[in-house]
C-alpha atoms as an extended CHARMM CRD file, in Angstrom:
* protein
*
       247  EXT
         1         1  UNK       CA              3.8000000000       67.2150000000        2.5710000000  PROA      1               0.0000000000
         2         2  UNK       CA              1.6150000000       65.4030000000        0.4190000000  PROA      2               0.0000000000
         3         3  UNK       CA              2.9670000000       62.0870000000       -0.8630000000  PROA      3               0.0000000000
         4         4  UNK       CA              1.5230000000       62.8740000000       -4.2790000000  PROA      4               0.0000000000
         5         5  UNK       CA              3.3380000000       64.4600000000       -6.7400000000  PROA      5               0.0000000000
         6         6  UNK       CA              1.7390000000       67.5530000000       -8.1180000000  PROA      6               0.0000000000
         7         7  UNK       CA             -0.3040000000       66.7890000000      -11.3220000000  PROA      7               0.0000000000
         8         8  UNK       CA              1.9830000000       68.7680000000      -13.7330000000  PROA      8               0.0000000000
         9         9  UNK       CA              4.9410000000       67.3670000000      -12.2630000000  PROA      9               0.0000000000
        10        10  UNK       CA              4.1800000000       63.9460000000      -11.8000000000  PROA      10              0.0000000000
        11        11  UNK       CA              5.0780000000       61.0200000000      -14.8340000000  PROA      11              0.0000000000
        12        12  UNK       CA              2.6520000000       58.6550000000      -16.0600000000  PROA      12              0.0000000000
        13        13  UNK       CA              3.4470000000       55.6100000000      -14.3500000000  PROA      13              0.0000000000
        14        14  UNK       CA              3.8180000000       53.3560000000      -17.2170000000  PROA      14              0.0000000000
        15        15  UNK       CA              7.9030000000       54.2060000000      -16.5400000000  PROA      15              0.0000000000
        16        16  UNK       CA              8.5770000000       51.6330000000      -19.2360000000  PROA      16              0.0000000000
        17        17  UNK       CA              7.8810000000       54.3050000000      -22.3100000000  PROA      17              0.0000000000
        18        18  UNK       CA              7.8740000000       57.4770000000      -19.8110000000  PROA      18              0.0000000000
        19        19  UNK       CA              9.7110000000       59.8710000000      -21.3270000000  PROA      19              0.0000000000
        20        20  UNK       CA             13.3530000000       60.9040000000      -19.4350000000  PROA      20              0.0000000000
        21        21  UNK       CA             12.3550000000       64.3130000000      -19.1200000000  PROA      21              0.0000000000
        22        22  UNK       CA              9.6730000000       62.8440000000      -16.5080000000  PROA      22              0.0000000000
        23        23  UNK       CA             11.4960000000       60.4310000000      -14.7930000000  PROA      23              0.0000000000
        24        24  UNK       CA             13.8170000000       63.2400000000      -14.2850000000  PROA      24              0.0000000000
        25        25  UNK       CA             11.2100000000       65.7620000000      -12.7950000000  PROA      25              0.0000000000
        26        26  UNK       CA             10.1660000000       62.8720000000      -10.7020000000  PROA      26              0.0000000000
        27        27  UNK       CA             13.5220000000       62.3170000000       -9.7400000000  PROA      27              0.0000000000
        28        28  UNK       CA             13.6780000000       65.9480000000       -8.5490000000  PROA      28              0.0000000000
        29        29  UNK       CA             10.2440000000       65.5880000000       -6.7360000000  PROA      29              0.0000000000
        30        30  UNK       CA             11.3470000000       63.1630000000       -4.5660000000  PROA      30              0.0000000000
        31        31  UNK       CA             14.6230000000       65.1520000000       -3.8380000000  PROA      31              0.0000000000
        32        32  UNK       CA             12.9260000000       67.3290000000       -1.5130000000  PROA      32              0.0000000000
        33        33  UNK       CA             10.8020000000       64.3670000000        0.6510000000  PROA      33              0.0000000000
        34        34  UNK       CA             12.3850000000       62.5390000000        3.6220000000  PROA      34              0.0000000000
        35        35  UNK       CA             13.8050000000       58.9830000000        2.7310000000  PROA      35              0.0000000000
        36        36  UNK       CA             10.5610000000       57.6270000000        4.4410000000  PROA      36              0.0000000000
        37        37  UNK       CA              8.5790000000       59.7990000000        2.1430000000  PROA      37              0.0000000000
        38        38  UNK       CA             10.1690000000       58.2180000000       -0.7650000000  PROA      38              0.0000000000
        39        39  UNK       CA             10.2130000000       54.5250000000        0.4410000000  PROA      39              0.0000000000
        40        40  UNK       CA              5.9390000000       55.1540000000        1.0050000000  PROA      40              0.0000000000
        41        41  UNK       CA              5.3450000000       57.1470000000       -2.0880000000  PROA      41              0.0000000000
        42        42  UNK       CA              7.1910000000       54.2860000000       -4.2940000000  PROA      42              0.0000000000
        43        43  UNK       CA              5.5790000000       51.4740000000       -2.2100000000  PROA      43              0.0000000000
        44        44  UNK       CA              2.1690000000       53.3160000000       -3.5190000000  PROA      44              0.0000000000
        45        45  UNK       CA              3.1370000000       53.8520000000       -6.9470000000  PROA      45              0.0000000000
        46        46  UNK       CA              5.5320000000       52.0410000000       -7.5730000000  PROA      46              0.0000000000
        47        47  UNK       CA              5.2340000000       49.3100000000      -11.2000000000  PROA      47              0.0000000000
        48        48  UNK       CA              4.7130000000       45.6110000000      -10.0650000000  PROA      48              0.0000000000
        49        49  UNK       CA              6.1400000000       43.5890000000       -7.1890000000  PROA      49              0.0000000000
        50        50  UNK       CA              8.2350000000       45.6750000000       -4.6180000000  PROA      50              0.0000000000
        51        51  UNK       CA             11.2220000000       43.8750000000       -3.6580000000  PROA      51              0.0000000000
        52        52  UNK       CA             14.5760000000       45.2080000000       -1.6440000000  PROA      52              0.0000000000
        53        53  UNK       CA             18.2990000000       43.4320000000       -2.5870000000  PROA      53              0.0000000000
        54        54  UNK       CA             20.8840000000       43.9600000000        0.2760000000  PROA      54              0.0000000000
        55        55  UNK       CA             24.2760000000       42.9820000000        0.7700000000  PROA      55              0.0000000000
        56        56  UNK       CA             24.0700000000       42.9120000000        4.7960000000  PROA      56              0.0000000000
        57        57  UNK       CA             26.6100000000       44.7480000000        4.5360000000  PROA      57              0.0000000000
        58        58  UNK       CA             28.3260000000       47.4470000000        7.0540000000  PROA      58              0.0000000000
        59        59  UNK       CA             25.3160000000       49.7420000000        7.0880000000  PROA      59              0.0000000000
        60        60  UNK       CA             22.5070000000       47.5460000000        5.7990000000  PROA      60              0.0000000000
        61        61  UNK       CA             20.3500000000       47.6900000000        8.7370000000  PROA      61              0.0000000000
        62        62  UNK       CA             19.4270000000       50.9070000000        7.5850000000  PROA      62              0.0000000000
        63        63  UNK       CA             17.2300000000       50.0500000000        4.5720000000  PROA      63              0.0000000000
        64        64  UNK       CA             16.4590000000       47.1800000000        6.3540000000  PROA      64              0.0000000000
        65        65  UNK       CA             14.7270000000       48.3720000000        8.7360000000  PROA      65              0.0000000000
        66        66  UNK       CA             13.4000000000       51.7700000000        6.6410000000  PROA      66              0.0000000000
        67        67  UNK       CA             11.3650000000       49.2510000000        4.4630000000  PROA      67              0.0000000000
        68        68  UNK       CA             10.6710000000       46.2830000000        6.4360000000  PROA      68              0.0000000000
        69        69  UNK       CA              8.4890000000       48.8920000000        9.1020000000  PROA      69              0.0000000000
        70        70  UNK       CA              6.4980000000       50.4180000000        5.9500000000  PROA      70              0.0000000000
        71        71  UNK       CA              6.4530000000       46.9040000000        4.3780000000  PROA      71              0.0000000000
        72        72  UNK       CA              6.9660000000       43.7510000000        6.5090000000  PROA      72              0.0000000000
        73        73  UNK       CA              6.5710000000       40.8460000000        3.6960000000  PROA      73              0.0000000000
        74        74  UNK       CA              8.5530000000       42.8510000000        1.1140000000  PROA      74              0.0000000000
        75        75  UNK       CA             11.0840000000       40.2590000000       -0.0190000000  PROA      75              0.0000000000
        76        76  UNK       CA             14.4910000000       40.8840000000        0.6220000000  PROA      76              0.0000000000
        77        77  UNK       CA             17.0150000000       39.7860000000       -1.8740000000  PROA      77              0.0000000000
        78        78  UNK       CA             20.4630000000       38.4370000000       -0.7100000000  PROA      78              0.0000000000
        79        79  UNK       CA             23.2410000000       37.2870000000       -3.4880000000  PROA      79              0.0000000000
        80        80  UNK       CA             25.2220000000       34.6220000000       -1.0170000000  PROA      80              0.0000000000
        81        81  UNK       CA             28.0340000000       34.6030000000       -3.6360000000  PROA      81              0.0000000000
        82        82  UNK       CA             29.4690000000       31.3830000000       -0.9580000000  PROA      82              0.0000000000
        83        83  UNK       CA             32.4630000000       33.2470000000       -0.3900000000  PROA      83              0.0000000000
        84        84  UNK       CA             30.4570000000       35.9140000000        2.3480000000  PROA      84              0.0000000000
        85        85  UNK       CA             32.6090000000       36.1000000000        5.2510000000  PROA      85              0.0000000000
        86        86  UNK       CA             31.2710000000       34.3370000000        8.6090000000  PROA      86              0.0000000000
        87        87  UNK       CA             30.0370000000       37.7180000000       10.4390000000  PROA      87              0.0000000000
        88        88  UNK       CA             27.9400000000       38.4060000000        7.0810000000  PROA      88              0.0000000000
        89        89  UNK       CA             26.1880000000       35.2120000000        7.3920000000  PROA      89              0.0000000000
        90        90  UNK       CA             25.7160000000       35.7880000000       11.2570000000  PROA      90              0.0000000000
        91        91  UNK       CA             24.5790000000       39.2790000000       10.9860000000  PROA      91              0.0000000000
        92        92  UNK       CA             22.2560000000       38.1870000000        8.3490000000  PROA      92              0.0000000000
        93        93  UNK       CA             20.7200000000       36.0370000000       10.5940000000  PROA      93              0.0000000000
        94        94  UNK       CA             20.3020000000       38.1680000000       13.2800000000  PROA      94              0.0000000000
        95        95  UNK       CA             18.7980000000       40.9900000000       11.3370000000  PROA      95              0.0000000000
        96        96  UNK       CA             16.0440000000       38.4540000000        9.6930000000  PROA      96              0.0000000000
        97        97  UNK       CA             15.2270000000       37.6110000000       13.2970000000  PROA      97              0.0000000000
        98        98  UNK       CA             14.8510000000       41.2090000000       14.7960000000  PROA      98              0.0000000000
        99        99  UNK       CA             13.2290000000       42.4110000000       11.9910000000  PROA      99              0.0000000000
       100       100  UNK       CA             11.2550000000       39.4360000000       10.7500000000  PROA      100             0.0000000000
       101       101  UNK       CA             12.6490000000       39.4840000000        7.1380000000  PROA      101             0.0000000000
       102       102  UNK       CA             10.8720000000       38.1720000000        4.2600000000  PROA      102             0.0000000000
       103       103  UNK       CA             14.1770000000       36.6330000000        3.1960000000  PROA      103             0.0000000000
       104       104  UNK       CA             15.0200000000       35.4830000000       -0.3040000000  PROA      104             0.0000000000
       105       105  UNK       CA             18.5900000000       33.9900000000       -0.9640000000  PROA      105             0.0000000000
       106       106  UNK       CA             19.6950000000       33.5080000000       -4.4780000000  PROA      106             0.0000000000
       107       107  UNK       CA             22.5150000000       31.5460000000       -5.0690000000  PROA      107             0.0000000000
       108       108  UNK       CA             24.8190000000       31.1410000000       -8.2200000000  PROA      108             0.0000000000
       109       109  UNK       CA             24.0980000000       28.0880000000      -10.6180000000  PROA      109             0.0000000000
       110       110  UNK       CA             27.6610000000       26.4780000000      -10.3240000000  PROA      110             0.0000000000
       111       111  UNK       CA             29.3270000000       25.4080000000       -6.9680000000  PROA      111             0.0000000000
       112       112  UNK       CA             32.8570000000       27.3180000000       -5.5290000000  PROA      112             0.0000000000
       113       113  UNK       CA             34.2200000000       23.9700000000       -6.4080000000  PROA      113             0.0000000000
       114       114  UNK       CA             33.0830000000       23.8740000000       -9.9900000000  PROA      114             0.0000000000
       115       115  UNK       CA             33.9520000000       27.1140000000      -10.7010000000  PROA      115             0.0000000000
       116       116  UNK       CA             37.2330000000       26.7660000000       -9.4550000000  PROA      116             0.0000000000
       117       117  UNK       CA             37.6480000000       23.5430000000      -11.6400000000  PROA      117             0.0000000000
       118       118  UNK       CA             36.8180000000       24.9910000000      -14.2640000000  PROA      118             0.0000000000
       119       119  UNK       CA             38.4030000000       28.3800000000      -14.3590000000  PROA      119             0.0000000000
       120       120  UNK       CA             40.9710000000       28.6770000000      -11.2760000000  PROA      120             0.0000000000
       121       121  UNK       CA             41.1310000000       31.8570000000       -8.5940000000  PROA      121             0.0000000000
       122       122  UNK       CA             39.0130000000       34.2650000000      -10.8530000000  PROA      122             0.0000000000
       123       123  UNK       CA             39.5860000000       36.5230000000       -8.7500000000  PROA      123             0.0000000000
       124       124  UNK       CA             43.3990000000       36.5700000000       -8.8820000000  PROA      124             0.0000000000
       125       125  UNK       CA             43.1060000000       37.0330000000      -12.6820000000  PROA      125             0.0000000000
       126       126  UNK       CA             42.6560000000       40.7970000000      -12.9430000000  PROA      126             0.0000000000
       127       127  UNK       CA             39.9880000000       42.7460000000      -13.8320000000  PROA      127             0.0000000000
       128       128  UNK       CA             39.1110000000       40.0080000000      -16.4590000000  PROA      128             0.0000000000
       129       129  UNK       CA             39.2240000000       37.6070000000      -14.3170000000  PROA      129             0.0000000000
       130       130  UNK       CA             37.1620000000       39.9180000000      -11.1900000000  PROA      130             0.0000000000
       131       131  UNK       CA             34.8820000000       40.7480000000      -14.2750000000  PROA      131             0.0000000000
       132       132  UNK       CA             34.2840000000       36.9080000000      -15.2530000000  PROA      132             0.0000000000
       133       133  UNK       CA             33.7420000000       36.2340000000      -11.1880000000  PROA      133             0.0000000000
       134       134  UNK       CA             31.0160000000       38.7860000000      -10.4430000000  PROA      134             0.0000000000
       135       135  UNK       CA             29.3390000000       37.4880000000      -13.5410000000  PROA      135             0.0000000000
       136       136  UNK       CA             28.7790000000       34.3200000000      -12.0110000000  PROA      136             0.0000000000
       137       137  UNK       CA             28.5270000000       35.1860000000       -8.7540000000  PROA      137             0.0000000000
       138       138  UNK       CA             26.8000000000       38.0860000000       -7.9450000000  PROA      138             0.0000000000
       139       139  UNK       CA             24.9050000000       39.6350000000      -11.3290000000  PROA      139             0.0000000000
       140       140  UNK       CA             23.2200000000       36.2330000000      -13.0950000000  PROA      140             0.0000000000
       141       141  UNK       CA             22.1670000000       35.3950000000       -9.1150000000  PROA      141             0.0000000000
       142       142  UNK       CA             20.5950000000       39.2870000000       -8.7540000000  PROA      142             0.0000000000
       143       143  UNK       CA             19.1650000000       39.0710000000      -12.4650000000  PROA      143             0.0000000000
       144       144  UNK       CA             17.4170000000       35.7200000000      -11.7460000000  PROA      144             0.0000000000
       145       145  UNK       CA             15.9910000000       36.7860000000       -8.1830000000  PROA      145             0.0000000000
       146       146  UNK       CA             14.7080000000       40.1840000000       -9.9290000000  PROA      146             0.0000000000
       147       147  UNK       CA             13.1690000000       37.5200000000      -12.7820000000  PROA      147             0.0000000000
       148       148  UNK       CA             11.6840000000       35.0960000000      -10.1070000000  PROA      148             0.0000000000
       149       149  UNK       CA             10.2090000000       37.8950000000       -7.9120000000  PROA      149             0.0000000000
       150       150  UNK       CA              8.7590000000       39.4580000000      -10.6410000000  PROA      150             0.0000000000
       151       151  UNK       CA             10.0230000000       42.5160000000       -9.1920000000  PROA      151             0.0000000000
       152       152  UNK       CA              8.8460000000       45.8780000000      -10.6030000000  PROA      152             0.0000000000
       153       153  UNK       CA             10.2310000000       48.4930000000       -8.2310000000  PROA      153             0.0000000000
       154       154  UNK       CA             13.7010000000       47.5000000000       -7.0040000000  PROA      154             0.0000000000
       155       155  UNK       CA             14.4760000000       49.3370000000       -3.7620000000  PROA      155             0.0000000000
       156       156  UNK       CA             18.3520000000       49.9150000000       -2.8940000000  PROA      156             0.0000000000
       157       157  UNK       CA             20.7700000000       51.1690000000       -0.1030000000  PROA      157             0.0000000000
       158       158  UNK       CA             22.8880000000       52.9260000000       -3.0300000000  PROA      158             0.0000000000
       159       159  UNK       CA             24.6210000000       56.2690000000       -1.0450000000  PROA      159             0.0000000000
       160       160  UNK       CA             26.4010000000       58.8270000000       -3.1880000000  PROA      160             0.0000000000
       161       161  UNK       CA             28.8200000000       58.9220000000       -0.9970000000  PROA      161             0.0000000000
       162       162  UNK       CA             30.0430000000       55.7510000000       -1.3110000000  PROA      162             0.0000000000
       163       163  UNK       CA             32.3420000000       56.1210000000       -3.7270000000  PROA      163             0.0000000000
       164       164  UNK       CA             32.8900000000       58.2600000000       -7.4870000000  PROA      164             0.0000000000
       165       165  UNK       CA             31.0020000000       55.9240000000       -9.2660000000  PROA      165             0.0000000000
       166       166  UNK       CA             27.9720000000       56.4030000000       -6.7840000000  PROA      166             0.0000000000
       167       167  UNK       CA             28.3970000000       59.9130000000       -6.5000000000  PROA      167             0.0000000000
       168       168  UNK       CA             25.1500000000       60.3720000000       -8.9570000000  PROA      168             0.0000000000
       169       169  UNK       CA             23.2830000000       58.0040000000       -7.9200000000  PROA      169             0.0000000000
       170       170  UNK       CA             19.6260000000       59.1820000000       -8.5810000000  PROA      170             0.0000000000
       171       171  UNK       CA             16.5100000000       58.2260000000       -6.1560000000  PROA      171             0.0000000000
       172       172  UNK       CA             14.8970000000       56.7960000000       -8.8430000000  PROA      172             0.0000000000
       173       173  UNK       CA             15.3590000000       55.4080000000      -12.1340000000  PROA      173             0.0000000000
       174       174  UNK       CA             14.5840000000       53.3480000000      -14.8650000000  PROA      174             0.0000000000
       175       175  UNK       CA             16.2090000000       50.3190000000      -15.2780000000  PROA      175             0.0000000000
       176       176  UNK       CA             14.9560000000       48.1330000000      -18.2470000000  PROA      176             0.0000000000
       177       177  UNK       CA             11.5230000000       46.7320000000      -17.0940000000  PROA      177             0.0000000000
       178       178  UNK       CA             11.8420000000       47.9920000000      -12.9400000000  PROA      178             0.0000000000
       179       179  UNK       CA             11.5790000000       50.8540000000      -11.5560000000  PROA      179             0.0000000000
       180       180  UNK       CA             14.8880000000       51.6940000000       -9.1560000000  PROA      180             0.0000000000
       181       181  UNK       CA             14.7550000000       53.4050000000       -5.7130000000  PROA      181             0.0000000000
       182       182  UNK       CA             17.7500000000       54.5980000000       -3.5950000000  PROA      182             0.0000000000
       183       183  UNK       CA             15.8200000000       55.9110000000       -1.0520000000  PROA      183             0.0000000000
       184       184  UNK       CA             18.9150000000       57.0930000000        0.8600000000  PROA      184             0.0000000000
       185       185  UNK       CA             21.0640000000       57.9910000000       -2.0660000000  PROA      185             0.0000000000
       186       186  UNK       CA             21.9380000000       61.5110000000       -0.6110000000  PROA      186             0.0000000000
       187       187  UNK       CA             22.1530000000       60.5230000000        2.7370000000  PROA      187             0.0000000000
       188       188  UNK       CA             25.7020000000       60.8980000000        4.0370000000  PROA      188             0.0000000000
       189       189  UNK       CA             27.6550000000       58.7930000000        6.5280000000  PROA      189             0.0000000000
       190       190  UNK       CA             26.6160000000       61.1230000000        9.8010000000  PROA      190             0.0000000000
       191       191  UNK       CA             22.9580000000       60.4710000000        8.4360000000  PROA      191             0.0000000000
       192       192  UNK       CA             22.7380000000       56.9640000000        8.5750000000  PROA      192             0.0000000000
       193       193  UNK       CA             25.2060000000       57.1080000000       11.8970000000  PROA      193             0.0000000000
       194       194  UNK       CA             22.1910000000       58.6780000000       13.2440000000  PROA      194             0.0000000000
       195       195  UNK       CA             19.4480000000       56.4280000000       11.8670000000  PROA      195             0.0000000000
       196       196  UNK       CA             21.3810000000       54.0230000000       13.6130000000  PROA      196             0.0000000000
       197       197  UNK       CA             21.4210000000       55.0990000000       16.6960000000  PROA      197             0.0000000000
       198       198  UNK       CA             17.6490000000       56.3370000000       16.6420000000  PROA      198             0.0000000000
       199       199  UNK       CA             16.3810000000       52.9520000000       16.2620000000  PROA      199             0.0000000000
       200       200  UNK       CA             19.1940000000       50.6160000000       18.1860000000  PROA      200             0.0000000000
       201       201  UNK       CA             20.4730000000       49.2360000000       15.1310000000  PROA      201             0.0000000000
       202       202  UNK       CA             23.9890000000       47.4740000000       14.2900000000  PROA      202             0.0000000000
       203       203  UNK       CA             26.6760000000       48.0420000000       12.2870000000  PROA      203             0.0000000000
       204       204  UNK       CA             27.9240000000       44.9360000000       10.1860000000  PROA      204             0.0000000000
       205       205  UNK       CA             30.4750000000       43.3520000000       12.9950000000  PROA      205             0.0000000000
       206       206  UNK       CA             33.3380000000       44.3470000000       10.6910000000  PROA      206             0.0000000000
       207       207  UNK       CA             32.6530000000       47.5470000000       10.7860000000  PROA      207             0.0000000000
       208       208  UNK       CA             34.1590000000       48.0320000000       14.0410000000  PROA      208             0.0000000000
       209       209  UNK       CA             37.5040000000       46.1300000000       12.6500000000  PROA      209             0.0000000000
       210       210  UNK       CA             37.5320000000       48.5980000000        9.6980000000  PROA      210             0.0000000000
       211       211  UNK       CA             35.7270000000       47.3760000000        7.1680000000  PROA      211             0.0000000000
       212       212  UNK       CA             33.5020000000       50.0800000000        5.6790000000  PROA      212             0.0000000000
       213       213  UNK       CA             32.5610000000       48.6330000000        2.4910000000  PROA      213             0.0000000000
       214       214  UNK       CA             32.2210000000       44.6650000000        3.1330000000  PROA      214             0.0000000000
       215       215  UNK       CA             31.3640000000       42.3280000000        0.1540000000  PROA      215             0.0000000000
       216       216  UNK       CA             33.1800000000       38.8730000000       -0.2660000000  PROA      216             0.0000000000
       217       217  UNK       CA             35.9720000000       37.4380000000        1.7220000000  PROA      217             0.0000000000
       218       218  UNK       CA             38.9340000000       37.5230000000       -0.6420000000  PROA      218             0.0000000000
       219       219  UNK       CA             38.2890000000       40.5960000000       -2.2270000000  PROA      219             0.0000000000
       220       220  UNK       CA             37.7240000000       42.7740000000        0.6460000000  PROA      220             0.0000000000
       221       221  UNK       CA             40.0220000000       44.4000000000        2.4830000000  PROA      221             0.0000000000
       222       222  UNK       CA             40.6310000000       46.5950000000        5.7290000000  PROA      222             0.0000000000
       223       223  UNK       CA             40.4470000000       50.3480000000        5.3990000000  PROA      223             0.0000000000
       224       224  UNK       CA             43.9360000000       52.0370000000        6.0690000000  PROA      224             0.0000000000
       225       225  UNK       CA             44.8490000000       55.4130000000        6.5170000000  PROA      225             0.0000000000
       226       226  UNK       CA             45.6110000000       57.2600000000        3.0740000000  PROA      226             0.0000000000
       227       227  UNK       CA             42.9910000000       54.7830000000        1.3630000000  PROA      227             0.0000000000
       228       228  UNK       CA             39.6090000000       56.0510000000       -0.2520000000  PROA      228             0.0000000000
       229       229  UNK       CA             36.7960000000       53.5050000000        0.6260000000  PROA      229             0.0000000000
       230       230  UNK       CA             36.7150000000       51.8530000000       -2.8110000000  PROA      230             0.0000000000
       231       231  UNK       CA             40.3360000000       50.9830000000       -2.2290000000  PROA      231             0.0000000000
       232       232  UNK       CA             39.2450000000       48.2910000000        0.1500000000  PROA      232             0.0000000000
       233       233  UNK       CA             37.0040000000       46.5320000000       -2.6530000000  PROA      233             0.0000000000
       234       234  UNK       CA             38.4960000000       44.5470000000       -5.5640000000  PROA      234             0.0000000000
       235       235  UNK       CA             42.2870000000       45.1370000000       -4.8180000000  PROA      235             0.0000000000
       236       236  UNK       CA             41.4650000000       48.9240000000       -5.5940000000  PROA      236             0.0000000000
       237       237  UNK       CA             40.9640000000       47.7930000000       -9.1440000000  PROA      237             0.0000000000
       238       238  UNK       CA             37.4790000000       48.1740000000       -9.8730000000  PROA      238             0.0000000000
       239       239  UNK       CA             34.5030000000       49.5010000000       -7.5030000000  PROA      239             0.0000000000
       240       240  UNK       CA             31.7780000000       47.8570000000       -9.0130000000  PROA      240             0.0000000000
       241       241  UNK       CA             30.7450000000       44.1400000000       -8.8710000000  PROA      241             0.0000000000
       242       242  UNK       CA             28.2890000000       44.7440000000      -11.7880000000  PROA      242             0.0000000000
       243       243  UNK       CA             25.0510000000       44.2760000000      -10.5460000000  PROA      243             0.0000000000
       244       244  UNK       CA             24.1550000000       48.0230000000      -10.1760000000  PROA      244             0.0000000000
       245       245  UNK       CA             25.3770000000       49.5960000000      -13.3220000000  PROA      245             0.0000000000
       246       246  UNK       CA             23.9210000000       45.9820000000      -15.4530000000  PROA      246             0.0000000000
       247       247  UNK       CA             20.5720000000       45.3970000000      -13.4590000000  PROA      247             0.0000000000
């Protein structure tokens, strides 16, 4: 299949004033390609610096590894919020050693110590509180990286099957200035299983403890029987960290 959209189908690619209607026939286009098909056609034609942002989380290795073979230097953004849990740092590592990352690590402007100074266990203070935390800890470090890196299409390893608030996830979008690419956003959990094991890839460590959505140490938790994977994020009060429905 041609990685070319066809003419009367295909947006200008001046996203920043494209009209919806063609972001959303785009959007459809690139439906029907593999996820390698996307990751090449956006790498093409794509607005400005590619860059990737990844958690290194339980299935990370995935986009990883997708992008990293089509684009070795693409920088890869990491948000070490300093409260990443030991096997997250590890498998980071490891990953940016197999696969020869181009790794960028952003970090937030005040210390764990400061912050805690200043404003206590934010994220024993409710959903204010969580809200306030991923503020300074994970969404000002992602909007600065995205700043820094002058990065123009923003690859992700958003799934729809994540979770509800996922579950319309598009492959591409518009996000203020950047173009956004979930490559595998309709890939399901058997899918990337596969991908996987196709190319001798790892799991996050915690994975195999029961982790299946792994983000910082004190707000994670261990999936149980009875619990929908959001559950385990957040004390089961909020999903989202903020990052992907603010960047």
């Amino acid at each position: 299949m041609s990685l070319t959209a066809p003419a009367n189908d295909e947006p200008a690619h001046d996203t920043g004033t494209a009209p919806a209607r063609d972001l959303a026939a785009l959007d459809a286009w690139l439906e029907a390609l593999s996820a390698e098909q996307r990751v090449e056609w956006a790498l093409a034609h794509g607005d400005g610096n590619p860059a990737l942002s990844s958690s290194f989380g339980a299935q990370s290795a995935v986009t990883l590894h997708m992008l990293s073979r089509q684009r070795p230097d693409i920088p890869v953004i990491l948000v070490d919020t300093g409260y990443l849990f030991p096997d997250t740092y590890r498998f980071a590592d490891a990953l940016v050693e197999r696969l020869g990352l181009n790794l960028h690590v952003y970090r937030p402007l005040v210390s764990r110590a400061w912050m805690e100074a200043r404003h206590g266990r934010l994220w024993e203070q409710g959903v204010a509180g969580l809200d306030d935390y991923n503020q300074l800890r994970k969404v000002e470090p992602m909007r600065r990286a995205l700043d820094e890196l002058d990065v123009g299409t923003w690859f992700t390893g958003l799934r729809r099957d994540q979770s509800g608030s996922r579950n319309r996830t598009p492959i591409v979008q518009q996000r203020g200035p950047r173009l956004k690419v979930s490559p595998i956003a309709d890939w399901s959990d058997r899918q990337v299983w596969r991908y996987l094991q196709a190319h001798d890839l790892p799991y996050h460590p915690l994975w195999h403890q029961g982790y299946v959505s792994i983000g910082d140490v004190h707000t994670t938790t261990r999936w149980e029987p009875g619990m929908k994977p959001e559950d385990t994020r957040f004390f089961g009060l909020k999903r989202e960290c903020g990052i992907h429905e603010q960047l």
